[in-house]
mmCIF file of C-alpha atoms and ligand atoms in Angstrom:
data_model
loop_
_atom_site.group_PDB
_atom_site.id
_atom_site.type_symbol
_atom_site.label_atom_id
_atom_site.label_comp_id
_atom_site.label_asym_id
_atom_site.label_seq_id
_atom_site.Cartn_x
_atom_site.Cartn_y
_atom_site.Cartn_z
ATOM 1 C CA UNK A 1 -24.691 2.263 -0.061
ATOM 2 C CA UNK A 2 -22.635 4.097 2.805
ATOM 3 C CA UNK A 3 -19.978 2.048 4.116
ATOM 4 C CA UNK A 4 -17.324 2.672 7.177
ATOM 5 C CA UNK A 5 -14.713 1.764 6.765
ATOM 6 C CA UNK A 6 -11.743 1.122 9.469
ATOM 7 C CA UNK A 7 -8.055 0.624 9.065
ATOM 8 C CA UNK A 8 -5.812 -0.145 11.994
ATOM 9 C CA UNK A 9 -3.041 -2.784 11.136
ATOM 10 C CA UNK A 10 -0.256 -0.928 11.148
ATOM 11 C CA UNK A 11 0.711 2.604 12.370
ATOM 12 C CA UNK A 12 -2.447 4.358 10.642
ATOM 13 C CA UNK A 13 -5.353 4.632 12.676
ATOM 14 C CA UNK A 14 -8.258 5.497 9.630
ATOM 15 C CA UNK A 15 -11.770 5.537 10.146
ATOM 16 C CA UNK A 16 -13.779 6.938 6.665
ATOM 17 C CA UNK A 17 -16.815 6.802 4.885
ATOM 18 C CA UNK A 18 -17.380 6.042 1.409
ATOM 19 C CA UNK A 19 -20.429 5.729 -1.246
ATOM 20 C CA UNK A 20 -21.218 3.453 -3.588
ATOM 21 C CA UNK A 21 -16.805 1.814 -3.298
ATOM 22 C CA UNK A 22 -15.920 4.997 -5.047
ATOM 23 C CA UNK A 23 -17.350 8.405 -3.806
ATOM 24 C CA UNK A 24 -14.891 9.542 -0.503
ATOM 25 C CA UNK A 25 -16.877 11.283 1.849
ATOM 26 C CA UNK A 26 -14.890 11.487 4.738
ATOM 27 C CA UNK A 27 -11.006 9.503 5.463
ATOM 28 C CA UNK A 28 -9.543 10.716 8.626
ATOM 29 C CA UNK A 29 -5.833 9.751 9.124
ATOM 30 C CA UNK A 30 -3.979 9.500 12.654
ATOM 31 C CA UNK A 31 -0.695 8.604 11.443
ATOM 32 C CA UNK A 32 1.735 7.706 14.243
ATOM 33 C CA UNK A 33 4.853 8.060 11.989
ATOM 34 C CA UNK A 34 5.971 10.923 14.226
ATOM 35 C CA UNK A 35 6.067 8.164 17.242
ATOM 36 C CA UNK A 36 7.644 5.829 15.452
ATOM 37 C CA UNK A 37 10.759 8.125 13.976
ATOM 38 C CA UNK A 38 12.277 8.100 17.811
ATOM 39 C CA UNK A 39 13.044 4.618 17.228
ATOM 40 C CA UNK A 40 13.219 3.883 13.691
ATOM 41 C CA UNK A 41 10.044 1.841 13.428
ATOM 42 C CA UNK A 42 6.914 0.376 14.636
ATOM 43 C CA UNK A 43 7.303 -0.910 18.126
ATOM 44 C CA UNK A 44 4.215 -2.709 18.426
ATOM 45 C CA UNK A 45 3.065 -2.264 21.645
ATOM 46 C CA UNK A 46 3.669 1.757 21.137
ATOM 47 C CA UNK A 47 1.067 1.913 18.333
ATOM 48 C CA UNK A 48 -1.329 -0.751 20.156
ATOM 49 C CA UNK A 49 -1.733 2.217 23.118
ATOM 50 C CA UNK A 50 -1.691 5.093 20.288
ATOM 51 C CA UNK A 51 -4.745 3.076 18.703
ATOM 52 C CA UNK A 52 -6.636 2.775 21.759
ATOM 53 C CA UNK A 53 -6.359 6.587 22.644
ATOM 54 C CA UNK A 54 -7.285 7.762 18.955
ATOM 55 C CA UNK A 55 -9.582 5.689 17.427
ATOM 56 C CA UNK A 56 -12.671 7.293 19.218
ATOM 57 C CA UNK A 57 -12.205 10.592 18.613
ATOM 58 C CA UNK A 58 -11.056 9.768 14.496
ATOM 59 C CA UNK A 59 -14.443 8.074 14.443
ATOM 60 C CA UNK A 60 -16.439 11.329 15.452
ATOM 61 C CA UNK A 61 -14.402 13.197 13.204
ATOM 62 C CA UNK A 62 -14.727 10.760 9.915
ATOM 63 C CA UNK A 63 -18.584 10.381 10.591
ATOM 64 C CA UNK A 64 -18.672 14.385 10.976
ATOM 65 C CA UNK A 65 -16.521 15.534 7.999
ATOM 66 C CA UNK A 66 -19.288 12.968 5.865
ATOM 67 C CA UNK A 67 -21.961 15.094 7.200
ATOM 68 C CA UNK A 68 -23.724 11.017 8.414
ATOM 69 C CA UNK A 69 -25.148 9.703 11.150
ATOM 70 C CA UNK A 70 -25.285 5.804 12.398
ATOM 71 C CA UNK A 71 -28.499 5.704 10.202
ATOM 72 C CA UNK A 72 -27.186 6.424 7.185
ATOM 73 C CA UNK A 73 -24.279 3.889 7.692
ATOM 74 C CA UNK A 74 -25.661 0.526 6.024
ATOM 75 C CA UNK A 75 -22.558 -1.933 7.161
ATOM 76 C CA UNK A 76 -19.014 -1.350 8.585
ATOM 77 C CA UNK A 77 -15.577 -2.982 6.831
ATOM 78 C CA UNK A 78 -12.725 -3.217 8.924
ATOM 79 C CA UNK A 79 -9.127 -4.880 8.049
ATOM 80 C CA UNK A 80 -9.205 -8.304 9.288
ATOM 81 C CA UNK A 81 -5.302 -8.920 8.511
ATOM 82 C CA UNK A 82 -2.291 -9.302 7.882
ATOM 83 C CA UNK A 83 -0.673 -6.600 10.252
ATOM 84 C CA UNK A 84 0.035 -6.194 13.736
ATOM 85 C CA UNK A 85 -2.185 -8.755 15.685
ATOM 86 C CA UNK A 86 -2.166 -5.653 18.654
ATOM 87 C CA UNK A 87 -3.013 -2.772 16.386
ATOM 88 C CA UNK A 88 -5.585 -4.870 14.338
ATOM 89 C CA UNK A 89 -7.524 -5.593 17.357
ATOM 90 C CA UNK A 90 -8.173 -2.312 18.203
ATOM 91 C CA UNK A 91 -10.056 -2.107 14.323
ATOM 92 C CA UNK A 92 -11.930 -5.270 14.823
ATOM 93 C CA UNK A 93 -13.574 -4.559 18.667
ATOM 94 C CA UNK A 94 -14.224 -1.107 17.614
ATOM 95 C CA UNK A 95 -16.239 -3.019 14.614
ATOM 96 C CA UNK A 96 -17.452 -5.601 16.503
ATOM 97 C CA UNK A 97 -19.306 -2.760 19.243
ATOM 98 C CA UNK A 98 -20.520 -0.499 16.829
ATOM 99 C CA UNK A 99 -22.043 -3.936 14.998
ATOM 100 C CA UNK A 100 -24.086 -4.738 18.399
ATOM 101 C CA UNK A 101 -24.788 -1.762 19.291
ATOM 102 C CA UNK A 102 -25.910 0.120 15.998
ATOM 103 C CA UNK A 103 -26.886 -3.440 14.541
ATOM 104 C CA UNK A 104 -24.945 -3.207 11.090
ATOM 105 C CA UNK A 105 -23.101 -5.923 9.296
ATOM 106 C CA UNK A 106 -19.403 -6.335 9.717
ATOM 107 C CA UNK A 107 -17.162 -7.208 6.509
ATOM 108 C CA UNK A 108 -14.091 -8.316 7.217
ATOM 109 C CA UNK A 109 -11.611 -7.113 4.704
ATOM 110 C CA UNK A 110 -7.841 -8.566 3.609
ATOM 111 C CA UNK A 111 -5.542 -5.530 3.869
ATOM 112 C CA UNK A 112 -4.133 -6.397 0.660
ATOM 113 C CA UNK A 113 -7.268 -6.534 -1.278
ATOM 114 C CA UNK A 114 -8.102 -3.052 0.299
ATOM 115 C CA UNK A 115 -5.156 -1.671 -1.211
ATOM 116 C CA UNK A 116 -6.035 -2.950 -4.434
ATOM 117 C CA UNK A 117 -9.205 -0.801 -4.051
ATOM 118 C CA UNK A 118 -7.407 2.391 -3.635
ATOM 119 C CA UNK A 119 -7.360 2.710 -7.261
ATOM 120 C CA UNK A 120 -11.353 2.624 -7.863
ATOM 121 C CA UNK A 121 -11.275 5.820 -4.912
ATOM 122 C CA UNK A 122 -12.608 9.354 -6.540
ATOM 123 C CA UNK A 123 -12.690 8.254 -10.026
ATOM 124 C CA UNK A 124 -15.422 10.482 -11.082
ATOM 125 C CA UNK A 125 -16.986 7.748 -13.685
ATOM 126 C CA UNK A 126 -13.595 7.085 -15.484
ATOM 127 C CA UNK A 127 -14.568 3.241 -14.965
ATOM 128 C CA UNK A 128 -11.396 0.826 -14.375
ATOM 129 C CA UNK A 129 -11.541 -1.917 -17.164
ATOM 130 C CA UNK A 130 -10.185 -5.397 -16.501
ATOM 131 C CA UNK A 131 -8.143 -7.626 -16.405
ATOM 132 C CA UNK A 132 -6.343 -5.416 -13.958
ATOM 133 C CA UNK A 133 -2.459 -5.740 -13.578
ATOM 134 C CA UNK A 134 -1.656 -4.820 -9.850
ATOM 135 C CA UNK A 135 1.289 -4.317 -8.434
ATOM 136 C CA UNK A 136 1.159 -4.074 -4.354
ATOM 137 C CA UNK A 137 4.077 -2.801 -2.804
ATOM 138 C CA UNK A 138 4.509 -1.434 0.840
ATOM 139 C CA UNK A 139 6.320 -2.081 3.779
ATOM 140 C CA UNK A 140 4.813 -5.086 4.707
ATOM 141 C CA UNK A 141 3.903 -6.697 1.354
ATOM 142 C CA UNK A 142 5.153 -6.625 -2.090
ATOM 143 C CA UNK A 143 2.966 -8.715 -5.259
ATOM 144 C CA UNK A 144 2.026 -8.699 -8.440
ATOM 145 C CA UNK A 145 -2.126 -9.745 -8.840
ATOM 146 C CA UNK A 146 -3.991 -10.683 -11.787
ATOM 147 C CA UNK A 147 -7.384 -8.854 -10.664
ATOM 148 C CA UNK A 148 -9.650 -10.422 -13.589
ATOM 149 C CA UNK A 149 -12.807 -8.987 -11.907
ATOM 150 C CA UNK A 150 -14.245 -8.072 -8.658
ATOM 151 C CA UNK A 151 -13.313 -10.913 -5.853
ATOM 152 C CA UNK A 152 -11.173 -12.417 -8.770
ATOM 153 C CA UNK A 153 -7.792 -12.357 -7.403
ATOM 154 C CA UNK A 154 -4.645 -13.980 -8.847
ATOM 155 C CA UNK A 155 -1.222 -13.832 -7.301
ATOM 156 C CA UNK A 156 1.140 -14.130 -10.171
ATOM 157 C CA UNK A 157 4.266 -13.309 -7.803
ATOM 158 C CA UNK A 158 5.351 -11.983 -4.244
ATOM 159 C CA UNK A 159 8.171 -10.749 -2.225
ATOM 160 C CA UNK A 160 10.627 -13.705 -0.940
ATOM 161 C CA UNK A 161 12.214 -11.908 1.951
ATOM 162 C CA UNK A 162 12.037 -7.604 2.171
ATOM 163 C CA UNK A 163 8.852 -5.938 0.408
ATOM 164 C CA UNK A 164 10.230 -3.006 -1.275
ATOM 165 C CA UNK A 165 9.227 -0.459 1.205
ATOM 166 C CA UNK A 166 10.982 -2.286 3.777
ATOM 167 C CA UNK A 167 13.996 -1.901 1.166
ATOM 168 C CA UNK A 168 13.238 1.772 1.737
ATOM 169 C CA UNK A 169 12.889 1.721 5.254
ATOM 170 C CA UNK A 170 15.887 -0.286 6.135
ATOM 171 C CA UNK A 171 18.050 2.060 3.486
ATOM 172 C CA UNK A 172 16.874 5.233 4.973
ATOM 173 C CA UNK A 173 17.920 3.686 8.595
ATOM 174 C CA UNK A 174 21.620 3.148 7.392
ATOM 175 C CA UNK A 175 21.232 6.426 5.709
ATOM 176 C CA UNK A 176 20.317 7.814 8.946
ATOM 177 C CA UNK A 177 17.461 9.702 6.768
ATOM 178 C CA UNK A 178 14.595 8.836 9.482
ATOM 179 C CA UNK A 179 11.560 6.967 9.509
ATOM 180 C CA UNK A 180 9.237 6.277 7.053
ATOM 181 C CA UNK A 181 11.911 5.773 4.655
ATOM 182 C CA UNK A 182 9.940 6.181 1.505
ATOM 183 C CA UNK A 183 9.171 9.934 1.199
ATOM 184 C CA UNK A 184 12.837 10.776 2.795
ATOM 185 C CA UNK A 185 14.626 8.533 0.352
ATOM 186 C CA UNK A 186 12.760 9.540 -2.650
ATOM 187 C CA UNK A 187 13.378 13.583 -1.449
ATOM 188 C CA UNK A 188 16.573 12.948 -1.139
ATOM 189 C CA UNK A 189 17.646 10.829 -4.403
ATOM 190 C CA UNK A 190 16.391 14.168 -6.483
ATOM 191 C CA UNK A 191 19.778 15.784 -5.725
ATOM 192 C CA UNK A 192 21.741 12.314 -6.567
ATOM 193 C CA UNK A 193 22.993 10.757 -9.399
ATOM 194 C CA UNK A 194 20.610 6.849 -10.135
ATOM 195 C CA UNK A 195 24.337 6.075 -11.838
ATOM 196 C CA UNK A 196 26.725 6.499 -9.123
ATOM 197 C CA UNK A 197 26.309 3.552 -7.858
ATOM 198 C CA UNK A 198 25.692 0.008 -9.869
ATOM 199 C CA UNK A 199 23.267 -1.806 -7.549
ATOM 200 C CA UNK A 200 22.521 -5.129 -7.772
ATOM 201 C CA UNK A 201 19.135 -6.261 -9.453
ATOM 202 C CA UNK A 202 17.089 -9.604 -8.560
ATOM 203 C CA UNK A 203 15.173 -10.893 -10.942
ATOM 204 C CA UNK A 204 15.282 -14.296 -9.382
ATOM 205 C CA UNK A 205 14.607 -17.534 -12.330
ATOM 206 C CA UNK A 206 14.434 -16.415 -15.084
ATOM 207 C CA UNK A 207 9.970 -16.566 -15.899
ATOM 208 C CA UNK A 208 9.722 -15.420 -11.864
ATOM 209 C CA UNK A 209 7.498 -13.099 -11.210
ATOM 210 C CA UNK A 210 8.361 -13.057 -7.685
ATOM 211 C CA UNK A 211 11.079 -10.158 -5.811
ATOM 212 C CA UNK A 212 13.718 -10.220 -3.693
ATOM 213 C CA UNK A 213 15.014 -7.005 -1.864
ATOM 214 C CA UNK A 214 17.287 -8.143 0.799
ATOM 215 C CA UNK A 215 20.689 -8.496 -1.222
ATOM 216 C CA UNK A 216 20.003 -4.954 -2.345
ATOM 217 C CA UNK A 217 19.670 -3.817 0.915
ATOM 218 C CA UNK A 218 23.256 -5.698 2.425
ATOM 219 C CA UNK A 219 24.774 -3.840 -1.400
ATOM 220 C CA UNK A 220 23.837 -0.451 -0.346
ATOM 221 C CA UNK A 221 24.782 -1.079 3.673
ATOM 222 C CA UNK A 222 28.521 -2.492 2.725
ATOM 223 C CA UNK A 223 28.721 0.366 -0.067
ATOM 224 C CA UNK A 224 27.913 2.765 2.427
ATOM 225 C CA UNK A 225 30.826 1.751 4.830
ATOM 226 C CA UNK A 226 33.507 1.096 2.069
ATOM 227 C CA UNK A 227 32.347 5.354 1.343
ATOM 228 C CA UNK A 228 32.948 5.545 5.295
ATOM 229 C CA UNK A 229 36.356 4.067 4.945
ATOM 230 C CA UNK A 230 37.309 6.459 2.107
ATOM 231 C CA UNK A 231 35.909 9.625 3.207
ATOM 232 C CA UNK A 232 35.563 9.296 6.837
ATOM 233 C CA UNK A 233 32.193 10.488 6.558
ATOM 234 C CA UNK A 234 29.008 10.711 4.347
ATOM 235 C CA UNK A 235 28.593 13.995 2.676
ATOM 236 C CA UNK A 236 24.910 14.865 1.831
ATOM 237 C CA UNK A 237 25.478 14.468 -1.993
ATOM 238 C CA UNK A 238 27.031 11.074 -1.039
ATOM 239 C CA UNK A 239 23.553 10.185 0.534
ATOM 240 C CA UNK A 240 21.963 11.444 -2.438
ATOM 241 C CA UNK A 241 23.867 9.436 -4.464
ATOM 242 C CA UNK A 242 23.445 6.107 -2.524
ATOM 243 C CA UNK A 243 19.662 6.689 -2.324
ATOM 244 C CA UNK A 244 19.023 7.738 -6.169
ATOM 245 C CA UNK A 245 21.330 4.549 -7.074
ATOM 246 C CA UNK A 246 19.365 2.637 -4.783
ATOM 247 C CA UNK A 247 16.094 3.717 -5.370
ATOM 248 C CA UNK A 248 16.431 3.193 -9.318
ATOM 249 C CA UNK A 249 17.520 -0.379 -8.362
ATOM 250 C CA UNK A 250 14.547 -1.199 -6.665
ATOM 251 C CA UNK A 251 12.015 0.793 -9.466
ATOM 252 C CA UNK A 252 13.674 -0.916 -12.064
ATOM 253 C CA UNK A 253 13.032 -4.117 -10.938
ATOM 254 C CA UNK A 254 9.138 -3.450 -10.248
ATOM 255 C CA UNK A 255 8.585 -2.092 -13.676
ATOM 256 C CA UNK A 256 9.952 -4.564 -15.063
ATOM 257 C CA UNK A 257 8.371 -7.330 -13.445
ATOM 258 C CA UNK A 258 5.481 -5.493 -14.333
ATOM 259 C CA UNK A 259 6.092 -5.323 -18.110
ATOM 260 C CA UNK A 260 7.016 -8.995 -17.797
ATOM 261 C CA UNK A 261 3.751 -10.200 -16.776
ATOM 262 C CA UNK A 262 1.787 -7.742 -19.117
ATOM 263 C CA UNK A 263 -0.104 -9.571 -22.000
ATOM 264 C CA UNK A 264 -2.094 -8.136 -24.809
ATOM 265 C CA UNK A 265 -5.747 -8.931 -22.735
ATOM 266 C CA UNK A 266 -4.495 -6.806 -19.765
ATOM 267 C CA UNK A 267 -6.187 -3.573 -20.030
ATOM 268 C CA UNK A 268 -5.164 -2.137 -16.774
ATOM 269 C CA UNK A 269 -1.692 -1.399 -14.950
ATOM 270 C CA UNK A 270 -2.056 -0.600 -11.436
ATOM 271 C CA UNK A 271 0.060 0.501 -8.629
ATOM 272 C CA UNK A 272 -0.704 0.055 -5.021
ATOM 273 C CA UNK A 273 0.521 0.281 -1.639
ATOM 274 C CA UNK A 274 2.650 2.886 0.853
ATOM 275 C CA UNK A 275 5.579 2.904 -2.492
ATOM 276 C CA UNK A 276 2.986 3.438 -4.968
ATOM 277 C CA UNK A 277 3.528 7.180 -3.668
ATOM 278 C CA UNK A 278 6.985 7.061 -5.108
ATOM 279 C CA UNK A 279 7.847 9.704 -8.310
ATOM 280 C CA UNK A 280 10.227 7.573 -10.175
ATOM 281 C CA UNK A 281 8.033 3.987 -9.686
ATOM 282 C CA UNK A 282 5.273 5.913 -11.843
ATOM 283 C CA UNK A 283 7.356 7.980 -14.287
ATOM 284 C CA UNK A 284 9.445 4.306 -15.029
ATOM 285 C CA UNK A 285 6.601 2.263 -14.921
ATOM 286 C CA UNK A 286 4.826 4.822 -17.734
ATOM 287 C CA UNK A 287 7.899 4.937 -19.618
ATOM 288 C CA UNK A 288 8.162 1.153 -19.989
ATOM 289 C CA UNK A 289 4.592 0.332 -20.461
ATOM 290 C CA UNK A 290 4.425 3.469 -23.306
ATOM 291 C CA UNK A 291 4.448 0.386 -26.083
ATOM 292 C CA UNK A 292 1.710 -1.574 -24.587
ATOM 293 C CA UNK A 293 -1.902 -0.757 -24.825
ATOM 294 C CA UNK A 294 -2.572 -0.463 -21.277
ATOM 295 C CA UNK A 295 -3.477 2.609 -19.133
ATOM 296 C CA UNK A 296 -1.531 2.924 -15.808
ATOM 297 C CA UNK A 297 -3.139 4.249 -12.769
ATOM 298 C CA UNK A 298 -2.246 5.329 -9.504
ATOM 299 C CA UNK A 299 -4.008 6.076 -6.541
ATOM 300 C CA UNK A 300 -5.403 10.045 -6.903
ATOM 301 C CA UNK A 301 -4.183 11.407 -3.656
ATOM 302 C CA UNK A 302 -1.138 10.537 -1.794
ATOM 303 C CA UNK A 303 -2.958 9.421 1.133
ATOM 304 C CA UNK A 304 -4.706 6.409 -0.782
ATOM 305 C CA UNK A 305 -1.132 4.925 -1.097
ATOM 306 C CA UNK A 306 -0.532 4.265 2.232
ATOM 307 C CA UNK A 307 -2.457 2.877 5.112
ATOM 308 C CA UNK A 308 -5.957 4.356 4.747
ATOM 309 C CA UNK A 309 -9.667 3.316 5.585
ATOM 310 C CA UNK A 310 -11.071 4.579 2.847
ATOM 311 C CA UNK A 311 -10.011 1.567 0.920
ATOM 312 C CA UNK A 312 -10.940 -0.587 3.513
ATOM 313 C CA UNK A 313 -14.244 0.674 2.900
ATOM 314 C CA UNK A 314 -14.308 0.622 -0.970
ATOM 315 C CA UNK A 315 -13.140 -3.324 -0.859
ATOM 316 C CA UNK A 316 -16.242 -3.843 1.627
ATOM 317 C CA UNK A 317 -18.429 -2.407 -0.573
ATOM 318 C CA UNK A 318 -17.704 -4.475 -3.522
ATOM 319 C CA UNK A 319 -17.661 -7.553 -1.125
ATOM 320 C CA UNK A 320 -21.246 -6.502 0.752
ATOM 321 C CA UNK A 321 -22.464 -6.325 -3.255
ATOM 322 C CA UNK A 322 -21.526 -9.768 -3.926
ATOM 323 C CA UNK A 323 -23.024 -10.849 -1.144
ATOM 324 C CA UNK A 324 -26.156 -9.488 -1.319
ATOM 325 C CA UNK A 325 -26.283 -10.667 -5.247
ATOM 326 C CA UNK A 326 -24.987 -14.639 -4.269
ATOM 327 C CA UNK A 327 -27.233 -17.437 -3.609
ATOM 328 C CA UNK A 328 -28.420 -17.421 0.230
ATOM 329 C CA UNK A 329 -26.707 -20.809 0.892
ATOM 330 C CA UNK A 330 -23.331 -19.479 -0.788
ATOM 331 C CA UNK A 331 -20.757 -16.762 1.019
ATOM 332 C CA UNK A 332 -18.885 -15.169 -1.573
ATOM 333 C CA UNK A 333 -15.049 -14.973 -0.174
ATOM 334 C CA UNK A 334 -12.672 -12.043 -1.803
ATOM 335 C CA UNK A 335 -9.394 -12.914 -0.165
ATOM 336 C CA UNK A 336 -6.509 -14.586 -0.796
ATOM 337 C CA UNK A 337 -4.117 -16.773 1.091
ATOM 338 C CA UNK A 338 -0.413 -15.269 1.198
ATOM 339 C CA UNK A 339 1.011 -15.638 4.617
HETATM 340 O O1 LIG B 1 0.926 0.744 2.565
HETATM 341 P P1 LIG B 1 1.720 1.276 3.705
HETATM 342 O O2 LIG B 1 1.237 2.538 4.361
HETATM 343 O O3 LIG B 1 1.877 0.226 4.869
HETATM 344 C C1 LIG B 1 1.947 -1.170 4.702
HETATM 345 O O4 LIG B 1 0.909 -1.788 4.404
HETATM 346 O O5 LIG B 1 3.079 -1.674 4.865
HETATM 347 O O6 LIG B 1 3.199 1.458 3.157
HETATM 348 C C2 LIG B 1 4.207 2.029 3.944
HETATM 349 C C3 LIG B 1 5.507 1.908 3.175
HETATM 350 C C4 LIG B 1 6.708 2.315 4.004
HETATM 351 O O7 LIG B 1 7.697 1.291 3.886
HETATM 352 C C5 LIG B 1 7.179 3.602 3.336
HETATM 353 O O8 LIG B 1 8.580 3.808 3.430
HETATM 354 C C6 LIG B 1 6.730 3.393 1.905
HETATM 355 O O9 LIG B 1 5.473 2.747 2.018
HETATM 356 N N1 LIG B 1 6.572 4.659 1.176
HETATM 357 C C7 LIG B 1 7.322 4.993 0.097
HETATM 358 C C8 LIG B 1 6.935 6.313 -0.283
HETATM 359 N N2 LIG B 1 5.949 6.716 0.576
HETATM 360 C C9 LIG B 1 5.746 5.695 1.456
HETATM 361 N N3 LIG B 1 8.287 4.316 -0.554
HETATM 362 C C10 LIG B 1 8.877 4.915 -1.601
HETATM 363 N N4 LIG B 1 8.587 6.177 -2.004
HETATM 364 C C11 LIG B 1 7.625 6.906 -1.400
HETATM 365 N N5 LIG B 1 7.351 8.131 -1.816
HETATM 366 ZN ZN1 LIG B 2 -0.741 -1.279 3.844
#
């Protein structure tokens, strides 16, 4: 089964095509990030007009580079929400046209649960095995799931004010590193010390498996002007400092949320999302998890991390499945309330 898939909640406009939930044929990324650095972030009403100008042309291209044509298309998955109410729009009319006019089924997909399919992209039949252990983090969203099976979705825990990529983003800014702050921060911290600087670390009650990343952030923003104060001015290893010490802070935390909610059925460890991307959240989280009998996984390219269609169109396919096995009078739902 040949699903497209489209992704436009954010600052990504994605069209792709995938086989079968797994086999990538085509994921064509417009990222807007280059837009978006001239002010810091997303204004939304800047990547609303972006979407509307690219998402034509990223369609011809992601139905080209799959070698298909509308016939060999059997449905279309496109991010319902949460995001930006005027970038998602752009996703669903697109879906909604291509539905009348090319008559193919629409699945509407969670954007959360299509992260959570990044991990089953271009596995080349090394099977995922649940229960699944997922930990989402990006800039808009930051849990820890109990996947126990396809569609069987538990949140365990979740972000009570920044996700941890808005951590990131919001460092980088008082950094004055750029935008997205992710990639910068993490480039940066190689040249720093993680011990500089003792960062504070929330870990909230004390069997909570939920996060909090705002104090962190204020730490880091009134460290940085006390190092003002002193030195007048931030010297690069300064910044390198601040970000390794702050982004071992926030990966310390994660992992060991993580390894808090691990229990001998869990099988699976993975990691999702925009910081998914980030070196030292895989090489901590493997470290830590080295004494449990759990395999960790990643997405296998960079670009499944962040915003993508591809695993928009891997979470439709696993929904269209279940839909097409259920009961006629039953709809099978795979999504989960969080905002
Ligand atoms: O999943 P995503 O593309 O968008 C949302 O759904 O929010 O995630 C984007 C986030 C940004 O906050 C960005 O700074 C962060 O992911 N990110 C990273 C890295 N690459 C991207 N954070 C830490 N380290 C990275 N290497
Ligand atoms: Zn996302």
């Amino acid at each position: 089964m040949k699903i497209l898939g489209i992704e436009t909640s954010c600052d990504e406009t994605s069209i792709a095509v995938v086989e079968d939930g797994v086999k990538v044929l085509s994921n064509v990324i417009y990222s807007q990030a280059e837009l978006h650095a001239k002010t810091g972030g997303v204004v939304p009403e800047v990547a609303a007009r972006e979407h509307i100008l690219k998402i034509i042309p990223v369609l011809d291209k992601a139905l080209k580079e799959a070698g298909c044509d509308w016939d060999d298309i059997d449905a279309v998955a496109v991010t319902k929400g949460p995001g930006l109410v005027s970038s998602l729009i752009t996703g669903t009319e697109v879906a909604s046209v291509i539905s009348y006019l090319k008559k193919k089924p629409v699945i509407p997909v969670h954007h959360i649960i299509g992260h959570i399919y990044a991990n089953f992209l271009d596995r080349d039949g090394d099977e995922v095995k649940f229960p699944v252990l997922v930990l989402t983090v990006s800039g808009g969203h930051n849990e820890l799931i109990l996947m126990r099976g396809h569609g069987d979705f538990i949140v365990l825990g979740e972000t009570r004010d920044d996700a941890a990529g808005e951590a990131f983003d919001k460092v980088a800014r008082i950094l004055e590193l750029g935008y997205p702050g992710g990639p910068v921060i993490s480039r940066v911290a190689e040249n720093g010390s993680k011990t500089a600087f003792d960062f504070p670390r929330s870990y909230l009650e004390e069997d909570s498996l939920d996060f909090s990343f705002s104090g962190l952030k204020t730490a880091v923003l009134s460290e940085t002007k006390n190092q003002i104060k002193l030195h007048g001015t931030l010297s690069d290893k300064l910044k390198a400092d601040l970000a390794a010490s702050f982004e071992e802070a926030v990966v310390d935390v994660l992992s060991d949320k993580i390894i808090q909610a691990l229990d001998s059925t869990i099988k699976e460890v993975h990691l999702a999302g925009g910081v998914s991307a980030n070196r030292r959240l895989r090489e901590i989280t493997l470290e830590k998890a080295k004494s449990f009998d759990v395999k960790v996984r990643w997405p296998q390219k960079i670009s499944y991390c962040t915003d993508n269609a591809a695993m928009i169109a891997s979470a439709g396919y696993f929904i269209r499945k279940m839909a097409l096995k259920a009961p006629a009078n039953i709809v099978p739902t795979i999504s989960f309330e969080l905002f």
